[in-house]
Amino acid sequence: MKIRTSSLPLGLCLALLLSACGPSFTQPTPDGFVKLKNQHNYDYRAVTADGLVYSVKEISDAAKGDTAFWAKAVENKMRIQAGYALIDKKQVATSQGLEGTQMQFGFDRGKTPHLYSVTLFTKNDSIFVIESGGTKELMEAHRSDLEAALQSFRVN
Amino acid sequence: MLTPTRIIVLLVASFVASCAASPSYHKSAIAQAPMEARNADYGDSDASSGYASYEVAEEPAPPPTMGMAPTSPGSQPTPKQPQTTKPAPIKPAPGPAAQQKRPMLIYRATINLAVFEARKSIDEVEALAKSLGGYLVQRTDSSIVVRVPAKTFDGALEAVSKVGDELHRQVQVQDVTAEFRDMQIRLKNLQAVRARLTALLDRAKTVEEALRVERELERVAGNIESIKGKLKYFSELIAFSTITVNFQARPAESIRSDVNLPFPWLNRLGLGRLLDLN
């Protein structure tokens, strides 16, 4: 009986800890996408029927870099080391007022041109990495859906 | 006052001065030189050779502005010329001889463009080279090699870099002046040897002699053709600069020295992982 009473606060603490480990953002699923479950490397990932993918990762920012720092790091990584073409780099903001940097890259998979978008937000010692990618044709066709999804992204 | 000693000294001095000024000593020295040494007199040219008109000298000729008007040996300066015999400048005649004074440079560039719409970009690079008077050397799905006239090299590089996202550029310049001129000298020597062998062949008295000379002629002719081929190849590389465009990331070993940030999540970006839904 003693054991049961003492395990109650411990259980509460564990529950609190587990809830704290979960993603601290909200991402409504964009139109035409379905949310995928059990994603190990992504906190959120959704896909269209024809293979366009949208994802969100939350990364603990122990280094406490600002958005400009991380944007440059991603740009170098993708361009110089991975051979992606930087097509566009711009400042974006969500409807919540969160400001970040978005980079649009181009890359040929096989002989098919693909587009890959990376948007970075930093808040509460976290980096939020929003990626979307697919063939150039699909990405251009779903451009407004992807922009709407980004607008609706919220940090809790 | 002229003493007998002074008269003798003056006579000796004027004799020495006239000897030094006269080119006849130099000429006779050349005339008496053995045949091997005369091979180095590159005035012996072969009119049939495309390279015969190149000016070759053991010592570099002075720059065009320092050129001297040729005067015949022993000729007196005209009254209008100053007594100091300062050379009257002459304009260098344009042509191969003048061109040979310039360094002979081979330009090569390699540009790495990002891997995006490679086929379209390769088409653009090929069209660009042709529009500049160049030509296609090689083309694959991920690279293209073109040659453009050397004078358009810089402009061509800038235009190529705008075809896509330039990731890396390497430009090499190779000075082949010494090598080129050395080959020209060897060519002229061999041509002179060939001429003498031909003359020897005419004078051959026995079949055995004739065959021996012909074998030597064949060997010399082979060497002449080989050098001509190399000169032609060099000339083409000098006249047309080579531009290689690769559509690929730089190899990992070549960027190992670059900053590699210690944030593993950066390595987990990219289309490969994002689109892998399994």
Coordinates of C-alpha atoms in Angstrom, one line a residue:
Chain A
M1 CA 0.0 0.0 0.0
K2 CA 2.9 2.3 0.8
I3 CA 4.4 1.6 -2.5
R4 CA 1.2 2.6 -4.4
T5 CA 0.9 6.0 -2.7
S6 CA 4.5 6.8 -3.3
S7 CA 4.3 5.8 -6.9
L8 CA 1.5 8.3 -7.7
P9 CA 3.6 11.5 -7.7
L10 CA 6.3 9.6 -9.6
G11 CA 3.7 8.7 -12.3
L12 CA 2.5 12.3 -12.5
C13 CA 6.1 13.5 -12.9
L14 CA 6.7 10.9 -15.7
A15 CA 3.5 12.0 -17.4
L16 CA 4.6 15.6 -17.3
L17 CA 8.1 14.7 -18.6
L18 CA 6.7 12.7 -21.4
S19 CA 4.3 15.5 -22.4
A20 CA 7.2 17.9 -22.3
C21 CA 9.2 15.7 -24.7
G22 CA 6.5 15.8 -27.4
P23 CA 6.5 18.4 -30.2
S24 CA 5.8 21.9 -29.1
F25 CA 4.2 22.9 -32.4
T26 CA 0.9 22.5 -34.2
Q27 CA 0.8 21.7 -37.8
P28 CA -2.6 21.3 -39.5
T29 CA -2.5 18.8 -42.3
P30 CA -2.6 20.6 -45.7
D31 CA -5.4 20.1 -48.2
G32 CA -4.8 17.0 -50.3
F33 CA -2.3 15.5 -47.8
V34 CA -2.6 12.7 -45.3
K35 CA -0.6 12.6 -42.1
L36 CA 1.7 9.7 -41.7
K37 CA 2.0 7.9 -38.4
N38 CA 5.0 6.4 -36.6
Q39 CA 7.6 8.7 -38.2
H40 CA 10.9 8.1 -36.6
N41 CA 13.0 10.9 -38.1
Y42 CA 10.2 13.5 -38.4
D43 CA 7.9 15.0 -35.8
Y44 CA 5.3 15.4 -38.5
R45 CA 5.1 14.1 -42.1
A46 CA 2.3 14.2 -44.6
V47 CA 2.1 13.1 -48.2
T48 CA -0.1 13.6 -51.2
A49 CA -1.4 10.7 -53.3
D50 CA 1.2 11.4 -56.0
G51 CA 4.2 11.6 -53.6
L52 CA 4.7 15.2 -52.6
V53 CA 5.9 15.3 -49.0
Y54 CA 5.6 17.9 -46.3
S55 CA 7.4 17.5 -42.9
V56 CA 8.3 19.3 -39.7
K57 CA 11.2 18.5 -37.3
E58 CA 11.8 20.2 -34.0
I59 CA 15.5 20.2 -33.0
S60 CA 16.9 21.3 -29.7
D61 CA 19.1 24.3 -30.3
A62 CA 21.8 23.9 -27.6
A63 CA 24.0 26.1 -29.7
K64 CA 21.4 28.9 -29.6
G65 CA 22.1 30.0 -33.1
D66 CA 19.7 32.5 -34.8
T67 CA 17.8 31.9 -37.9
A68 CA 20.4 33.5 -40.1
F69 CA 23.1 31.2 -38.8
W70 CA 21.1 28.1 -39.4
A71 CA 19.9 29.2 -42.8
K72 CA 23.5 29.8 -43.9
A73 CA 24.5 26.4 -42.5
V74 CA 21.7 24.7 -44.4
E75 CA 22.5 26.6 -47.6
N76 CA 26.2 25.5 -47.5
K77 CA 25.3 21.9 -46.7
M78 CA 22.8 21.6 -49.5
R79 CA 24.7 23.6 -52.2
I80 CA 28.4 22.8 -51.6
Q81 CA 28.2 19.4 -50.2
A82 CA 25.0 18.0 -51.7
G83 CA 25.1 19.8 -55.1
Y84 CA 21.7 21.3 -54.8
A85 CA 21.0 24.5 -56.7
L86 CA 19.8 27.4 -54.6
I87 CA 16.9 28.9 -56.5
D88 CA 15.5 31.3 -54.0
K89 CA 16.0 32.5 -50.4
K90 CA 13.6 34.8 -48.7
Q91 CA 12.1 35.8 -45.3
V92 CA 8.7 34.4 -44.5
A93 CA 6.2 34.7 -41.6
T94 CA 3.4 32.5 -40.3
S95 CA 0.0 33.8 -39.5
Q96 CA 1.1 33.5 -35.8
G97 CA 3.8 36.2 -36.6
L98 CA 6.7 33.8 -36.4
E99 CA 9.4 34.9 -38.7
G100 CA 11.9 32.6 -40.5
T101 CA 13.9 32.0 -43.6
Q102 CA 12.8 29.9 -46.6
M103 CA 15.2 28.4 -49.2
Q104 CA 14.1 26.8 -52.4
F105 CA 16.5 24.3 -53.9
G106 CA 16.5 22.4 -57.2
F107 CA 18.0 19.0 -57.7
D108 CA 17.8 16.3 -60.4
R109 CA 16.8 12.8 -59.2
G110 CA 17.7 10.7 -62.1
K111 CA 16.9 12.9 -65.0
T112 CA 13.8 14.4 -63.3
P113 CA 14.1 17.9 -61.9
H114 CA 12.8 18.1 -58.3
L115 CA 12.3 21.1 -56.0
Y116 CA 13.1 21.0 -52.3
S117 CA 12.0 23.7 -49.8
V118 CA 13.5 24.2 -46.4
T119 CA 12.0 26.7 -44.0
L120 CA 13.6 27.5 -40.6
F121 CA 12.1 29.1 -37.5
T122 CA 13.9 29.5 -34.2
K123 CA 12.0 29.9 -30.9
N124 CA 12.3 28.8 -27.3
D125 CA 15.8 27.2 -27.9
S126 CA 14.3 25.1 -30.7
I127 CA 14.9 25.0 -34.4
F128 CA 11.8 24.2 -36.4
V129 CA 12.7 22.7 -39.8
I130 CA 9.9 22.5 -42.3
E131 CA 10.7 20.6 -45.5
S132 CA 8.7 20.0 -48.6
G133 CA 9.8 18.2 -51.7
G134 CA 8.8 16.5 -54.9
T135 CA 9.0 16.7 -58.6
K136 CA 9.2 20.3 -60.0
E137 CA 5.9 19.8 -61.6
L138 CA 4.1 18.6 -58.4
M139 CA 5.7 21.3 -56.3
E140 CA 4.5 24.0 -58.6
A141 CA 1.0 22.5 -58.8
H142 CA 0.7 22.4 -55.0
R143 CA 2.5 25.7 -54.3
S144 CA -0.6 27.4 -52.8
D145 CA -1.3 24.4 -50.5
L146 CA 2.2 24.4 -49.3
E147 CA 2.2 28.1 -48.6
A148 CA -1.1 27.7 -46.7
A149 CA 0.4 24.9 -44.6
L150 CA 3.3 27.0 -43.7
Q151 CA 1.1 29.9 -42.7
S152 CA -0.9 27.7 -40.4
F153 CA 2.2 26.4 -38.6
R154 CA 2.2 27.4 -34.9
V155 CA 4.6 27.1 -32.0
N156 CA 2.8 26.3 -28.8
Chain B
M1 CA 102.1 67.0 -81.1
L2 CA 102.3 63.7 -82.8
T3 CA 105.2 61.7 -81.7
P4 CA 106.0 58.4 -83.5
T5 CA 104.7 56.5 -80.5
R6 CA 101.4 58.3 -80.6
I7 CA 101.1 57.7 -84.3
I8 CA 101.6 54.0 -83.8
V9 CA 99.1 53.9 -81.0
L10 CA 96.5 55.7 -83.0
L11 CA 97.1 53.4 -86.0
V12 CA 96.7 50.3 -83.9
A13 CA 93.6 51.7 -82.2
S14 CA 91.9 52.5 -85.5
F15 CA 92.8 49.1 -86.9
V16 CA 91.3 47.3 -83.9
A17 CA 88.2 49.5 -84.0
S18 CA 87.7 48.7 -87.7
C19 CA 88.1 45.0 -87.1
A20 CA 85.5 45.0 -84.3
A21 CA 83.0 46.9 -86.4
S22 CA 83.4 44.7 -89.4
P23 CA 81.0 41.8 -89.6
S24 CA 83.2 39.9 -92.0
Y25 CA 84.9 38.1 -89.1
H26 CA 81.6 36.8 -87.8
K27 CA 80.5 35.7 -91.2
S28 CA 83.7 33.8 -91.8
A29 CA 83.5 32.1 -88.5
I30 CA 80.0 30.8 -89.3
A31 CA 81.2 29.7 -92.7
Q32 CA 84.0 27.7 -91.2
A33 CA 81.9 26.1 -88.5
P34 CA 81.2 22.4 -88.7
M35 CA 77.9 21.2 -90.2
E36 CA 76.5 20.2 -86.8
A37 CA 77.0 23.7 -85.5
R38 CA 75.4 25.2 -88.6
N39 CA 72.3 23.3 -87.9
A40 CA 71.6 25.8 -85.2
D41 CA 71.4 28.5 -87.8
Y42 CA 67.7 28.6 -88.1
G43 CA 67.6 30.8 -91.1
D44 CA 67.3 27.6 -93.1
S45 CA 63.6 27.3 -93.5
D46 CA 61.3 24.9 -95.3
A47 CA 58.8 26.8 -97.4
S48 CA 56.4 23.8 -97.4
S49 CA 56.2 23.8 -93.6
G50 CA 53.5 25.8 -91.9
Y51 CA 55.9 26.8 -89.2
A52 CA 58.8 28.0 -91.3
S53 CA 57.8 31.6 -91.0
Y54 CA 58.1 31.6 -87.2
E55 CA 61.0 33.6 -86.0
V56 CA 63.3 31.7 -83.9
A57 CA 66.4 33.1 -82.2
E58 CA 68.7 31.8 -79.6
E59 CA 68.6 35.0 -77.7
P60 CA 65.3 36.7 -77.2
A61 CA 64.8 39.5 -79.7
P62 CA 64.4 43.0 -78.2
P63 CA 60.9 44.3 -77.8
P64 CA 59.4 45.8 -81.0
T65 CA 59.9 49.4 -79.8
M66 CA 63.6 48.8 -79.4
G67 CA 64.0 47.4 -82.9
M68 CA 66.9 48.6 -85.1
A69 CA 66.7 49.5 -88.7
P70 CA 68.9 47.1 -90.6
T71 CA 72.1 48.6 -92.1
S72 CA 74.5 47.1 -94.5
P73 CA 77.9 46.3 -93.0
G74 CA 80.3 49.2 -93.3
S75 CA 77.6 51.6 -94.5
Q76 CA 77.9 55.2 -93.4
P77 CA 75.2 56.9 -91.4
T78 CA 73.2 59.3 -93.4
P79 CA 73.8 63.0 -92.6
K80 CA 70.4 63.3 -90.9
Q81 CA 71.3 60.5 -88.5
P82 CA 73.0 61.6 -85.3
Q83 CA 76.6 60.6 -84.8
T84 CA 75.6 58.4 -81.8
T85 CA 74.1 55.9 -84.2
K86 CA 71.0 55.8 -82.0
P87 CA 68.7 53.3 -83.7
A88 CA 65.6 54.7 -85.5
P89 CA 62.6 52.9 -84.1
I90 CA 60.6 50.9 -86.6
K91 CA 57.2 49.5 -86.3
P92 CA 57.1 45.7 -86.0
A93 CA 55.5 44.0 -88.9
P94 CA 52.5 42.2 -87.7
G95 CA 52.4 38.5 -88.4
P96 CA 53.5 35.2 -87.0
A97 CA 56.9 36.4 -86.1
A98 CA 55.4 39.2 -84.0
Q99 CA 52.9 36.8 -82.5
Q100 CA 55.6 34.5 -81.4
K101 CA 56.9 37.2 -79.0
R102 CA 53.8 36.8 -76.9
P103 CA 53.6 34.1 -74.3
M104 CA 51.8 31.0 -75.5
L105 CA 49.2 30.1 -73.0
I106 CA 46.7 27.3 -72.7
Y107 CA 43.6 28.1 -70.7
R108 CA 41.5 25.5 -69.1
A109 CA 38.5 25.9 -66.8
T110 CA 36.3 23.5 -64.8
I111 CA 33.0 24.7 -63.4
N112 CA 30.8 22.7 -61.2
L113 CA 27.2 23.6 -61.4
A114 CA 24.4 22.4 -59.1
V115 CA 22.6 19.3 -60.3
F116 CA 19.4 20.9 -61.4
E117 CA 17.9 20.7 -64.9
A118 CA 21.2 19.4 -66.2
R119 CA 20.0 18.5 -69.6
K120 CA 18.6 21.9 -70.3
S121 CA 21.7 23.6 -69.0
I122 CA 24.0 21.3 -71.1
D123 CA 22.1 22.4 -74.2
E124 CA 22.6 26.0 -73.2
V125 CA 26.3 25.6 -72.7
E126 CA 26.7 23.9 -76.1
A127 CA 24.7 26.7 -77.8
L128 CA 26.7 29.3 -76.0
A129 CA 30.0 27.8 -77.2
K130 CA 28.9 27.6 -80.8
S131 CA 27.6 31.2 -80.7
L132 CA 31.1 32.3 -79.7
G133 CA 32.7 30.4 -82.6
G134 CA 33.6 27.4 -80.4
Y135 CA 32.7 23.8 -80.7
L136 CA 31.6 20.7 -78.7
V137 CA 34.3 18.3 -77.6
Q138 CA 32.3 15.9 -75.4
R139 CA 28.9 15.6 -73.8
T140 CA 27.3 13.2 -71.3
D141 CA 24.2 13.3 -69.1
S142 CA 26.1 15.1 -66.3
S143 CA 28.9 17.0 -68.0
I144 CA 29.9 18.8 -71.1
V145 CA 33.3 19.9 -72.6
V146 CA 33.5 22.7 -75.1
R147 CA 36.2 24.8 -76.6
V148 CA 35.8 28.5 -77.2
P149 CA 38.2 31.0 -79.0
A150 CA 40.8 32.1 -76.4
K151 CA 39.8 35.7 -76.7
T152 CA 36.3 34.9 -75.6
F153 CA 37.4 32.7 -72.6
D154 CA 36.5 35.2 -69.8
G155 CA 33.2 36.1 -71.3
A156 CA 32.3 32.5 -71.9
L157 CA 33.1 31.6 -68.2
E158 CA 30.8 34.3 -67.0
A159 CA 28.0 33.2 -69.3
V160 CA 28.4 29.6 -68.3
S161 CA 28.2 30.5 -64.6
K162 CA 24.8 32.1 -65.2
V163 CA 23.4 28.9 -66.8
G164 CA 23.0 27.4 -63.3
D165 CA 24.0 27.7 -59.7
E166 CA 27.9 27.7 -59.8
L167 CA 29.3 25.7 -56.9
H168 CA 33.0 25.7 -57.8
R169 CA 35.3 27.0 -60.4
Q170 CA 38.9 26.1 -61.2
V171 CA 40.9 28.0 -63.9
Q172 CA 44.3 26.7 -65.0
V173 CA 46.8 28.5 -67.3
Q174 CA 49.7 26.6 -68.8
D175 CA 52.6 28.5 -70.3
V176 CA 53.9 26.4 -73.2
T177 CA 56.1 29.1 -74.8
A178 CA 59.4 27.4 -74.1
E179 CA 58.1 23.9 -75.1
F180 CA 56.5 25.3 -78.3
R181 CA 59.7 27.2 -79.4
D182 CA 61.8 24.2 -78.6
M183 CA 59.7 22.1 -80.9
Q184 CA 60.0 24.7 -83.6
I185 CA 63.8 24.6 -83.3
R186 CA 63.8 20.9 -83.5
L187 CA 61.5 21.0 -86.5
K188 CA 63.8 23.4 -88.4
N189 CA 66.9 21.3 -87.5
L190 CA 65.2 18.2 -88.8
Q191 CA 64.1 20.0 -91.9
A192 CA 67.7 21.0 -92.5
V193 CA 68.9 17.5 -92.0
R194 CA 66.3 16.2 -94.4
A195 CA 67.4 18.7 -97.0
R196 CA 71.0 17.5 -96.7
L197 CA 70.0 13.9 -96.7
T198 CA 68.1 14.5 -99.9
A199 CA 71.2 16.0 -101.4
L200 CA 73.2 13.1 -100.3
L201 CA 70.7 10.7 -101.8
D202 CA 71.2 12.3 -105.2
R203 CA 75.0 11.8 -104.9
A204 CA 74.7 8.2 -103.7
K205 CA 76.9 6.0 -105.9
T206 CA 75.8 2.6 -104.8
V207 CA 72.4 1.0 -104.0
E208 CA 73.6 0.3 -100.5
E209 CA 74.5 3.9 -99.9
A210 CA 71.1 5.0 -101.3
L211 CA 69.3 2.6 -99.1
R212 CA 71.1 3.7 -96.0
V213 CA 70.3 7.4 -96.7
E214 CA 66.7 6.5 -97.5
R215 CA 66.3 4.8 -94.1
E216 CA 67.7 7.8 -92.4
L217 CA 65.4 10.1 -94.5
E218 CA 62.4 8.0 -93.4
R219 CA 63.4 8.3 -89.7
V220 CA 63.8 12.1 -90.0
A221 CA 60.6 12.5 -91.9
G222 CA 58.8 10.5 -89.2
N223 CA 60.2 12.8 -86.5
I224 CA 59.2 15.9 -88.6
E225 CA 55.6 14.7 -88.9
S226 CA 55.5 13.9 -85.2
I227 CA 56.7 17.4 -84.2
K228 CA 54.3 19.0 -86.7
G229 CA 51.4 17.1 -85.2
K230 CA 52.4 18.2 -81.7
L231 CA 52.8 21.8 -82.8
K232 CA 49.3 21.7 -84.5
Y233 CA 47.8 20.2 -81.3
F234 CA 49.4 22.9 -79.1
S235 CA 48.3 25.6 -81.6
E236 CA 44.8 24.4 -81.3
L237 CA 44.9 24.3 -77.5
I238 CA 46.3 27.9 -77.5
A239 CA 43.8 29.2 -80.0
F240 CA 40.8 27.5 -78.3
S241 CA 40.3 27.4 -74.5
T242 CA 38.7 24.4 -72.9
I243 CA 35.8 24.7 -70.6
T244 CA 34.5 21.7 -68.7
V245 CA 31.1 21.9 -67.0
N246 CA 30.2 19.2 -64.5
F247 CA 26.7 18.9 -63.0
Q248 CA 27.7 17.3 -59.7
A249 CA 28.6 18.1 -56.2
R250 CA 32.3 18.4 -55.6
P251 CA 33.8 15.1 -54.4
A252 CA 33.8 14.7 -50.6
E253 CA 37.6 14.5 -50.5
S254 CA 38.0 17.8 -52.2
I255 CA 35.9 19.6 -49.6
R256 CA 37.1 17.8 -46.6
S257 CA 39.1 20.9 -45.6
D258 CA 36.0 23.0 -45.6
V259 CA 34.1 23.7 -42.4
N260 CA 32.0 20.7 -41.4
L261 CA 29.6 21.9 -38.7
P262 CA 29.1 19.5 -35.8
F263 CA 25.3 19.4 -36.0
P264 CA 24.1 16.0 -37.2
W265 CA 20.7 17.1 -38.1
L266 CA 22.2 19.0 -41.1
N267 CA 23.2 15.6 -42.5
R268 CA 19.6 14.4 -42.3
L269 CA 18.3 17.0 -44.8
G270 CA 17.6 16.4 -48.4
L271 CA 15.1 14.9 -50.8
G272 CA 16.4 11.3 -50.4
R273 CA 15.3 11.1 -46.8
L274 CA 12.2 13.3 -47.2
L275 CA 10.8 11.3 -50.0
D276 CA 11.7 7.9 -48.6
L277 CA 8.3 6.9 -46.9
N278 CA 9.2 3.3 -46.0

